[in-house]
PDB file of C-alpha atoms in Angstrom:
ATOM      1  CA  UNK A   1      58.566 186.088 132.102  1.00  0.00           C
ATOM      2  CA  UNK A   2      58.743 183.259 128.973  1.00  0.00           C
ATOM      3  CA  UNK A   3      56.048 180.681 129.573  1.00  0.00           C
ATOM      4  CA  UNK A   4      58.334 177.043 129.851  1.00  0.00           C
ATOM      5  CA  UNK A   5      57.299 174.509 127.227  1.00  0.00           C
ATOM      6  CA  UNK A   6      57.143 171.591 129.442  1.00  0.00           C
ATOM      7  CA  UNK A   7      56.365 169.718 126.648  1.00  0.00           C
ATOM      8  CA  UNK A   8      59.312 170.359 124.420  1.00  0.00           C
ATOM      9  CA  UNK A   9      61.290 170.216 127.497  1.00  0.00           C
ATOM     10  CA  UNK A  10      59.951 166.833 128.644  1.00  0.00           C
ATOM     11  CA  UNK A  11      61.215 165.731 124.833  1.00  0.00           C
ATOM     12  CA  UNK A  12      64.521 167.105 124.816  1.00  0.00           C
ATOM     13  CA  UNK A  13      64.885 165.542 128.105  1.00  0.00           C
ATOM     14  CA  UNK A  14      64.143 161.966 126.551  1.00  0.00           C
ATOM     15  CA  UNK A  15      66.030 162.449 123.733  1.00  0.00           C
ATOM     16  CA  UNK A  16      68.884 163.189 126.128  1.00  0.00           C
ATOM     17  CA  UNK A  17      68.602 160.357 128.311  1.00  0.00           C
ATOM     18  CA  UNK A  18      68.082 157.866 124.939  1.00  0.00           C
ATOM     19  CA  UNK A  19      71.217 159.361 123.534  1.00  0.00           C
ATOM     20  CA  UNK A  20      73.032 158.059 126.866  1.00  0.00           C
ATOM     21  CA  UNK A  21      71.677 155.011 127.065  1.00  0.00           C
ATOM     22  CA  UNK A  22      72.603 154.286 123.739  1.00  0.00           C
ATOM     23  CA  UNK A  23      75.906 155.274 124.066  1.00  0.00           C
ATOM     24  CA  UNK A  24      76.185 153.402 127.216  1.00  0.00           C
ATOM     25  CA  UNK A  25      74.928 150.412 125.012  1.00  0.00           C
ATOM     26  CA  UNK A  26      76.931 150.965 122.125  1.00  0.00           C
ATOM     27  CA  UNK A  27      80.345 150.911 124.654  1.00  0.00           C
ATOM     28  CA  UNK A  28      78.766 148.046 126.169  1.00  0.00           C
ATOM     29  CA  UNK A  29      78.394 146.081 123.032  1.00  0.00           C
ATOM     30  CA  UNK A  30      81.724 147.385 122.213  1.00  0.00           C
ATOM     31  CA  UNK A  31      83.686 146.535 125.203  1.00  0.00           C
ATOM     32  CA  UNK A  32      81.887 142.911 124.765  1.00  0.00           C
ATOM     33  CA  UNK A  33      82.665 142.129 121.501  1.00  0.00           C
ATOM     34  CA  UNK A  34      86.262 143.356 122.219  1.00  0.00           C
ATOM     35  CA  UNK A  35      86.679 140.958 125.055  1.00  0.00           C
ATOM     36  CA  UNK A  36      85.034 138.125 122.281  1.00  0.00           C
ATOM     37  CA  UNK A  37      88.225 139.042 120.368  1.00  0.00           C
ATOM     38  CA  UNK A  38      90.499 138.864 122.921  1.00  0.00           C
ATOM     39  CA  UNK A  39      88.958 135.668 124.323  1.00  0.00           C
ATOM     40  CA  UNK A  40      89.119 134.059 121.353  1.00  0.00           C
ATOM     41  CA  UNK A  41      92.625 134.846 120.791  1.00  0.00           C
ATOM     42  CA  UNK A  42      93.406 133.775 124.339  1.00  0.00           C
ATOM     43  CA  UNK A  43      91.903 130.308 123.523  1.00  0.00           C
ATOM     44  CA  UNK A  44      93.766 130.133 120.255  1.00  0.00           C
ATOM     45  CA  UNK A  45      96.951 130.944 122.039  1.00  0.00           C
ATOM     46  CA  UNK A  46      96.434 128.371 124.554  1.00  0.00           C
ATOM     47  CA  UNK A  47      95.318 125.707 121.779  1.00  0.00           C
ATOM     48  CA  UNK A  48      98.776 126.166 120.131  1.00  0.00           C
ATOM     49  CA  UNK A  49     100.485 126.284 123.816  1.00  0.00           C
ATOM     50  CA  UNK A  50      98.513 122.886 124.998  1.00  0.00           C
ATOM     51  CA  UNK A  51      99.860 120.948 121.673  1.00  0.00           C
ATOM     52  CA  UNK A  52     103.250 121.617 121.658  1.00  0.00           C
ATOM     53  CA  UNK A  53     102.739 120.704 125.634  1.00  0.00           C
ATOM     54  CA  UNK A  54     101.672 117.566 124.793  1.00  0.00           C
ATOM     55  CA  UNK A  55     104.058 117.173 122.272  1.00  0.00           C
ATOM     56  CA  UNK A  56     106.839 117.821 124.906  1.00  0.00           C
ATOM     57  CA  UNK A  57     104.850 115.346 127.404  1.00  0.00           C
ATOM     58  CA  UNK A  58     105.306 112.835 124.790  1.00  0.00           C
ATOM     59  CA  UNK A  59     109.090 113.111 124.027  1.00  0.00           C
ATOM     60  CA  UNK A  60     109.637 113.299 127.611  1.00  0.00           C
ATOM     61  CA  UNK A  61     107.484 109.325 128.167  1.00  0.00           C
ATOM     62  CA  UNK A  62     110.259 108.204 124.656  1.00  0.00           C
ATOM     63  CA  UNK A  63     112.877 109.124 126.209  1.00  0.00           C
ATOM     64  CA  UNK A  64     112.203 107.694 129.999  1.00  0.00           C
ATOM     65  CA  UNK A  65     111.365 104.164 127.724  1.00  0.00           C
ATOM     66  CA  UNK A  66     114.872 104.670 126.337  1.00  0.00           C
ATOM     67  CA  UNK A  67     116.116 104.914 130.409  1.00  0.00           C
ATOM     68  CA  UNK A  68     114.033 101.863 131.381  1.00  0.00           C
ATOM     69  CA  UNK A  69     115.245  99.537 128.059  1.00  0.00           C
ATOM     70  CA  UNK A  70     118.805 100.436 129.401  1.00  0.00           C
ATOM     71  CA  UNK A  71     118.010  99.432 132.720  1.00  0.00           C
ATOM     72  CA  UNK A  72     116.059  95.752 131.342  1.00  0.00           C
ATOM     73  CA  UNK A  73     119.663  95.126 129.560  1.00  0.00           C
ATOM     74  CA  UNK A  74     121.934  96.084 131.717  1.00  0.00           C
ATOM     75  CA  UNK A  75     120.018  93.961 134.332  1.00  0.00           C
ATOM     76  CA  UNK A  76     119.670  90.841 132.131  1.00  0.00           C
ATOM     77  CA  UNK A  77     123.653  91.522 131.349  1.00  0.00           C
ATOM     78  CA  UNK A  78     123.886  90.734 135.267  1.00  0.00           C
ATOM     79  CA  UNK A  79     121.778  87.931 135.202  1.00  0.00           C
ATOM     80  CA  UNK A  80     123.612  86.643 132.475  1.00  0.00           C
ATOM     81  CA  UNK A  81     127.340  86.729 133.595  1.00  0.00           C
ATOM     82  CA  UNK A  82     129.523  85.412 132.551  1.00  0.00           C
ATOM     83  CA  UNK A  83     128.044  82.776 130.390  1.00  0.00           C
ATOM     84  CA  UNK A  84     127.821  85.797 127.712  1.00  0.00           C
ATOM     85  CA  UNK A  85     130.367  88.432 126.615  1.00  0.00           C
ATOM     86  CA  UNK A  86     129.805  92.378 127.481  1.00  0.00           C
ATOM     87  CA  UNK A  87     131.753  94.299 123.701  1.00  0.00           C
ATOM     88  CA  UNK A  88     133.240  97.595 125.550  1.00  0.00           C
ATOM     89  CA  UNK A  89     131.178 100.064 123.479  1.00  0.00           C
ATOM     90  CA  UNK A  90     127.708  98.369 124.552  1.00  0.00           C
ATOM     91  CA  UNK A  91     128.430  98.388 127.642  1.00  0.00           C
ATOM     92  CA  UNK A  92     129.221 102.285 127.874  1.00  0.00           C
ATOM     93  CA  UNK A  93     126.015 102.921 125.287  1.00  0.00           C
ATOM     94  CA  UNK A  94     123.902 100.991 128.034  1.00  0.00           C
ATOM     95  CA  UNK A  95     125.300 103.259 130.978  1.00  0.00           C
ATOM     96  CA  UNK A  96     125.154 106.479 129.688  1.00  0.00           C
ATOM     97  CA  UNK A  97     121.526 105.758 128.192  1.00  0.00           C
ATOM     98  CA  UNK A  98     121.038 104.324 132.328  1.00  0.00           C
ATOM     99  CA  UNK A  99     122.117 108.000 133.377  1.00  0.00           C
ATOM    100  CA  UNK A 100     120.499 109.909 130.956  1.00  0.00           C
ATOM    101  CA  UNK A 101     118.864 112.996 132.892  1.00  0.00           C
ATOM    102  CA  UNK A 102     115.440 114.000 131.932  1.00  0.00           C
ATOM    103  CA  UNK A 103     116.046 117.537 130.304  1.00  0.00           C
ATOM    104  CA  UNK A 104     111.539 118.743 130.527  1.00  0.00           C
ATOM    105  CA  UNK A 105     111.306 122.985 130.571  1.00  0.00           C
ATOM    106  CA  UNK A 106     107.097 123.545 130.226  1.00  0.00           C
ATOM    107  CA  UNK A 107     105.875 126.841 129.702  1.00  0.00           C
ATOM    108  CA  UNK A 108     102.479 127.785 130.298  1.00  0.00           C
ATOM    109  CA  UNK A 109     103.447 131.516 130.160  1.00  0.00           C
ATOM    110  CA  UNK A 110      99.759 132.149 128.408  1.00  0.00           C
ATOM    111  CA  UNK A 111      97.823 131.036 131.111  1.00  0.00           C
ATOM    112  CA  UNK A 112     100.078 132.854 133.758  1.00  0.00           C
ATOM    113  CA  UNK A 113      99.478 135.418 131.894  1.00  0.00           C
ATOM    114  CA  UNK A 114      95.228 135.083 132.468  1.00  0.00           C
ATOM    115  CA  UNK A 115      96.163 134.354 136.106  1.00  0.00           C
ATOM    116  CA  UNK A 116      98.528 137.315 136.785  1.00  0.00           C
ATOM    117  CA  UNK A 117      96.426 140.095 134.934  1.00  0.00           C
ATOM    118  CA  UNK A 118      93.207 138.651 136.129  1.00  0.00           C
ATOM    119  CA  UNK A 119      92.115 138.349 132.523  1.00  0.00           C
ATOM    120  CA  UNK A 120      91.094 134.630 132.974  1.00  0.00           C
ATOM    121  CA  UNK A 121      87.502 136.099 133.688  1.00  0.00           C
ATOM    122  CA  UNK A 122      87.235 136.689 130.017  1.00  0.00           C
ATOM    123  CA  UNK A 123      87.243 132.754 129.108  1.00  0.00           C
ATOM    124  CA  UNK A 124      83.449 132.411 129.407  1.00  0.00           C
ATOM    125  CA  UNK A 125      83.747 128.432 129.698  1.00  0.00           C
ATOM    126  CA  UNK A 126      84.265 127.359 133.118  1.00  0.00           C
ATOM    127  CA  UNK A 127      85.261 123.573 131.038  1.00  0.00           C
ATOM    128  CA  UNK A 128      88.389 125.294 129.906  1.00  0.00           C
ATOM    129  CA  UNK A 129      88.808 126.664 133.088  1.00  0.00           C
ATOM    130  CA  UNK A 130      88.801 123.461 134.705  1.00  0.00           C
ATOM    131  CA  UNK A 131      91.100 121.663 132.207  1.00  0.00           C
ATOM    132  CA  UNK A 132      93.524 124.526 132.156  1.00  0.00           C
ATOM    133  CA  UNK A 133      93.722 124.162 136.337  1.00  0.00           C
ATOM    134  CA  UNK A 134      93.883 120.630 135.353  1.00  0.00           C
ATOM    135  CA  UNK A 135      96.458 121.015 133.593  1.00  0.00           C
ATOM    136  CA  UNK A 136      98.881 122.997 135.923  1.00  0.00           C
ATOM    137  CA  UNK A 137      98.571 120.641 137.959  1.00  0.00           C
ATOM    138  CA  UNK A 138      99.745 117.309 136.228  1.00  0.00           C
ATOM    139  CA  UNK A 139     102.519 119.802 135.187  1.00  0.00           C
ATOM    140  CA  UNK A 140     103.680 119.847 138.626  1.00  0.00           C
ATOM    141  CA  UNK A 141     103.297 115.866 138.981  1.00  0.00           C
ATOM    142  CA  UNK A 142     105.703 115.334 136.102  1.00  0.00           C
ATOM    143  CA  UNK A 143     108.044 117.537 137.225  1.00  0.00           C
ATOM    144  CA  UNK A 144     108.445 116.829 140.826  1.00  0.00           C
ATOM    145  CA  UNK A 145     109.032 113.114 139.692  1.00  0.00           C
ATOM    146  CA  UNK A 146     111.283 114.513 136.983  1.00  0.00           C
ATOM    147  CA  UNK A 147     112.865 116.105 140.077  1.00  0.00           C
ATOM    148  CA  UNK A 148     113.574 113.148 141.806  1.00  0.00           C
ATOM    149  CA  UNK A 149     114.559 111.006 139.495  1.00  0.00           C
ATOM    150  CA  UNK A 150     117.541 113.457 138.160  1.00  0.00           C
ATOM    151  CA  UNK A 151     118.270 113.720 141.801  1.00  0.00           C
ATOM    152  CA  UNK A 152     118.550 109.838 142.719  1.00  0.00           C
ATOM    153  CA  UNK A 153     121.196 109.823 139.848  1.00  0.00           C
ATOM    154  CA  UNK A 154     123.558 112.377 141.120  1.00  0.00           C
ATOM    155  CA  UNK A 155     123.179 111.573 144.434  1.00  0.00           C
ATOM    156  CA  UNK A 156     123.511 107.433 144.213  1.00  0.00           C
ATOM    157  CA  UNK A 157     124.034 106.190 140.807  1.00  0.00           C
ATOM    158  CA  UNK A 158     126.686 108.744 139.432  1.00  0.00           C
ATOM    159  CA  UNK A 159     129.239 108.586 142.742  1.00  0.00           C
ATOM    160  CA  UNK A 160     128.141 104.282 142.836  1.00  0.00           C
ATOM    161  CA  UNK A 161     129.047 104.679 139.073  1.00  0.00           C
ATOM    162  CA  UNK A 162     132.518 106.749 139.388  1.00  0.00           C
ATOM    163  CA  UNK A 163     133.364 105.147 142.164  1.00  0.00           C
ATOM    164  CA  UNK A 164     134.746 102.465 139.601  1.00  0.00           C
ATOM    165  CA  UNK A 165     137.419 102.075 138.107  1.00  0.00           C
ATOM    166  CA  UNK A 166     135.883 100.134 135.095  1.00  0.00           C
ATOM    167  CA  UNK A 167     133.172 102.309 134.254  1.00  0.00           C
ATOM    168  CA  UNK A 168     135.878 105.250 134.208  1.00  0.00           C
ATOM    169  CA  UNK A 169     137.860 103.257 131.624  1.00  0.00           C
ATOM    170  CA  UNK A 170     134.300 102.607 129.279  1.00  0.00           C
ATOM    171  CA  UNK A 171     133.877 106.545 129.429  1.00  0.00           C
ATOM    172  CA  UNK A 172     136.988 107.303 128.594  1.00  0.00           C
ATOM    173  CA  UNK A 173     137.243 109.793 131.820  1.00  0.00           C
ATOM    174  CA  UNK A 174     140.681 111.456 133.457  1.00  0.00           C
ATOM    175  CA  UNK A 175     143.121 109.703 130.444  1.00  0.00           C
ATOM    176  CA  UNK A 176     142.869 106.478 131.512  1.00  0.00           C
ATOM    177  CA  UNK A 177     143.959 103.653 129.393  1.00  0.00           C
ATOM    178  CA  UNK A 178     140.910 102.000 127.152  1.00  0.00           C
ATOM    179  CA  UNK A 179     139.864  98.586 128.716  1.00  0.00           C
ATOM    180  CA  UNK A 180     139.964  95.692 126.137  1.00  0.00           C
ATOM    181  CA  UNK A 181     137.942  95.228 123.593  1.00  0.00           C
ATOM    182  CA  UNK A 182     135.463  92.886 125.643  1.00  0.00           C
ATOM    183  CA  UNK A 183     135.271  94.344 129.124  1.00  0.00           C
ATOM    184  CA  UNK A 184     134.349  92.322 131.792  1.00  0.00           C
ATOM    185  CA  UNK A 185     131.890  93.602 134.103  1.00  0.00           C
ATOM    186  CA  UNK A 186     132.732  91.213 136.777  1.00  0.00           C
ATOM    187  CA  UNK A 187     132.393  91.774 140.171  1.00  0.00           C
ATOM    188  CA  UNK A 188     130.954  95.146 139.413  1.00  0.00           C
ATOM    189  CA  UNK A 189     127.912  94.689 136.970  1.00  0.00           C
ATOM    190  CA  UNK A 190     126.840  91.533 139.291  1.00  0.00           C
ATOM    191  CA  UNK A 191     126.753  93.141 142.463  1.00  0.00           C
ATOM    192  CA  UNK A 192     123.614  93.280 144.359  1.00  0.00           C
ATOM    193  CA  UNK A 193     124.529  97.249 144.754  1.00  0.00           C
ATOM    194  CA  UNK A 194     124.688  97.458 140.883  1.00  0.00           C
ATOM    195  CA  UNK A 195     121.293  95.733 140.292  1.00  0.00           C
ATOM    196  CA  UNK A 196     119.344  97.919 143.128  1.00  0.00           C
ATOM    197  CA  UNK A 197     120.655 100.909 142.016  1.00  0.00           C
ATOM    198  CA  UNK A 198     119.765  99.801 138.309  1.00  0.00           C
ATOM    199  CA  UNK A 199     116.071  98.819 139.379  1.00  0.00           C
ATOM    200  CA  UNK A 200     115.347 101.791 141.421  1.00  0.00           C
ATOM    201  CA  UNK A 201     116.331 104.080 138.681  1.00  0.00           C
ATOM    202  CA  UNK A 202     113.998 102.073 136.371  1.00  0.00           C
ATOM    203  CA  UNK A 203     111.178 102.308 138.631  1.00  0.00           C
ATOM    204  CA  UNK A 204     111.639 106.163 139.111  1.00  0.00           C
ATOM    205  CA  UNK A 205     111.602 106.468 135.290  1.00  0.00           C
ATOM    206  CA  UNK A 206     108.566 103.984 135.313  1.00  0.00           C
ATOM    207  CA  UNK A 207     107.146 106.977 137.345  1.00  0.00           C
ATOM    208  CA  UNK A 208     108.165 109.508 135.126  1.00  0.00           C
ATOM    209  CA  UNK A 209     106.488 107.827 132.004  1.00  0.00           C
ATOM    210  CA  UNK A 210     103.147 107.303 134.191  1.00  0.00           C
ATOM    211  CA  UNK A 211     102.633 111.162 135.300  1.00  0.00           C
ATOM    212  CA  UNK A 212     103.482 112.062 131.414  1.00  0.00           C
ATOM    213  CA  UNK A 213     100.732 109.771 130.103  1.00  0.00           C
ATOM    214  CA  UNK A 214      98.522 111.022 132.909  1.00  0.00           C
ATOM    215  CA  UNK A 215     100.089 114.614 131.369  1.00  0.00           C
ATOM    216  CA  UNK A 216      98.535 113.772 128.043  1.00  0.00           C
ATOM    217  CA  UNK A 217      95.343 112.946 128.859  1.00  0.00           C
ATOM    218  CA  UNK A 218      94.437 115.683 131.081  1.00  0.00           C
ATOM    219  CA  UNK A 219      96.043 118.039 128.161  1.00  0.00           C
ATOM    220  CA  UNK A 220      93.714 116.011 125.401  1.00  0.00           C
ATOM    221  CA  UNK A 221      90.975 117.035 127.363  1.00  0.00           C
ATOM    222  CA  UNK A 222      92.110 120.331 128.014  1.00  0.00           C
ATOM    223  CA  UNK A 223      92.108 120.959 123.974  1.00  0.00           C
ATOM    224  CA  UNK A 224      89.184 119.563 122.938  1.00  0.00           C
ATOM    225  CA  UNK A 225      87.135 121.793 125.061  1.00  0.00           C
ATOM    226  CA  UNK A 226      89.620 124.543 124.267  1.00  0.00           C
ATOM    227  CA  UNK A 227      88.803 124.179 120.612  1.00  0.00           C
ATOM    228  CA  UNK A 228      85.740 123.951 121.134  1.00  0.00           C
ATOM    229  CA  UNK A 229      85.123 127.238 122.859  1.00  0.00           C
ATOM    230  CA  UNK A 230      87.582 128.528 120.101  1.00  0.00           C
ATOM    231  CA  UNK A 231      84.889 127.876 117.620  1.00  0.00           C
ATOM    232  CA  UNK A 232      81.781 129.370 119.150  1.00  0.00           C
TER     233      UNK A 232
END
């Protein structure tokens, strides 16, 4: 019967379990610098996703000013009648800037895409996590009062609005004949109905432009620590 080498045995033992530790370290190291790279492509994704956010955040805050300066006129109009004259086409430029609807579509399909696959464990910083949950959520703020103020206009301003018979004339809606060349708002754009409805859509919009600013900075501080988790 051969006489074992424990010795040599004992070796090529160790050199087996080394090799398998290093190969277990060498797919460790592996599978972590992979998930480096795909972090870092994740934050890069959601750098370029947060600006043109914000960028959207701010057209949305222009355009709700536009909504309010129609509202300041077309209340100081009221206030004014009739010591001043209303030209037809102002009038009509002042309305349908009043009903303007708030158009806002954000996509955050990036970080959905962390949150569905479970792949937001790879953003090491729990900053960005933060901001980014931060962030969803002022998204939802600007677009439930985005909600509600499209729906006060289609469900009190718009009927108020084609409910008469002047306003149809300024739009130009079912063939009816143009009004004159000055239109007189009259009984209509001095009504205490007109003005209310005319304030409360300004003060919706006032809300609109406060969650967007509130938006902003919450994204601002979303990309700063974005970036800077981009570039470690």
């Amino acid at each position: 019967m051969p006489r074992i080498n424990w010795g040599q045995a004992a070796g090529e033992a160790l050199l087996i379990m080394l090799g398998i530790l290093l190969a277990l370290g060498v797919d460790a190291w592996w599978e972590e610098r992979s998930e480096r790279v795909q972090e870092r492509e994740y934050l890069l994704a959601l750098q370029g996703e947060l600006e043109l956010l914000r960028d959207q955040g701010l057209d949305v805050a222009g355009r709700v000013a536009g909504i309010e300066a129609s509202s300041a006129e077309l209340l100081g109009i009221s206030a004014r009648w009739p010591d001043a004259t209303v030209p037809r086409d102002s009038v009509a430029e002042l309305l349908i800037g009043l009903g303007e609807e708030i158009d806002w579509a954000p996509r955050l399909s990036v970080y959905e895409d962390l949150l569905n696959t479970g792949s937001v464990r790879i953003i090491r910083s729990e900053e960005v996590r933060h901001g980014l949950t931060a962030v969803m959520g002022a998204v939802e703020w600007v677009s439930d009062r985005r909600d509600r103020h499209n729906q006060f206009f289609w469900d009190q301003l718009d009927p108020y609005l084609r409910g008469n018979l002047p306003i149809l004339a300024v739009f130009r809606e079912y063939d009816l004949p143009p009004p004159p060349e000055t239109w007189s708002p009259d009984d209509f754009v001095t009504s205490r109905e007109f003005r209310n409805l005319v304030a409360v859509k300004s003060m919706s919009a006032q809300d609109v432009r406060g969650a967007a600013a509130d938006l902003t900075e919450i994204i601002d501080a979303a990309l700063a620590s974005v970036r800077s988790a981009a570039e470690t």
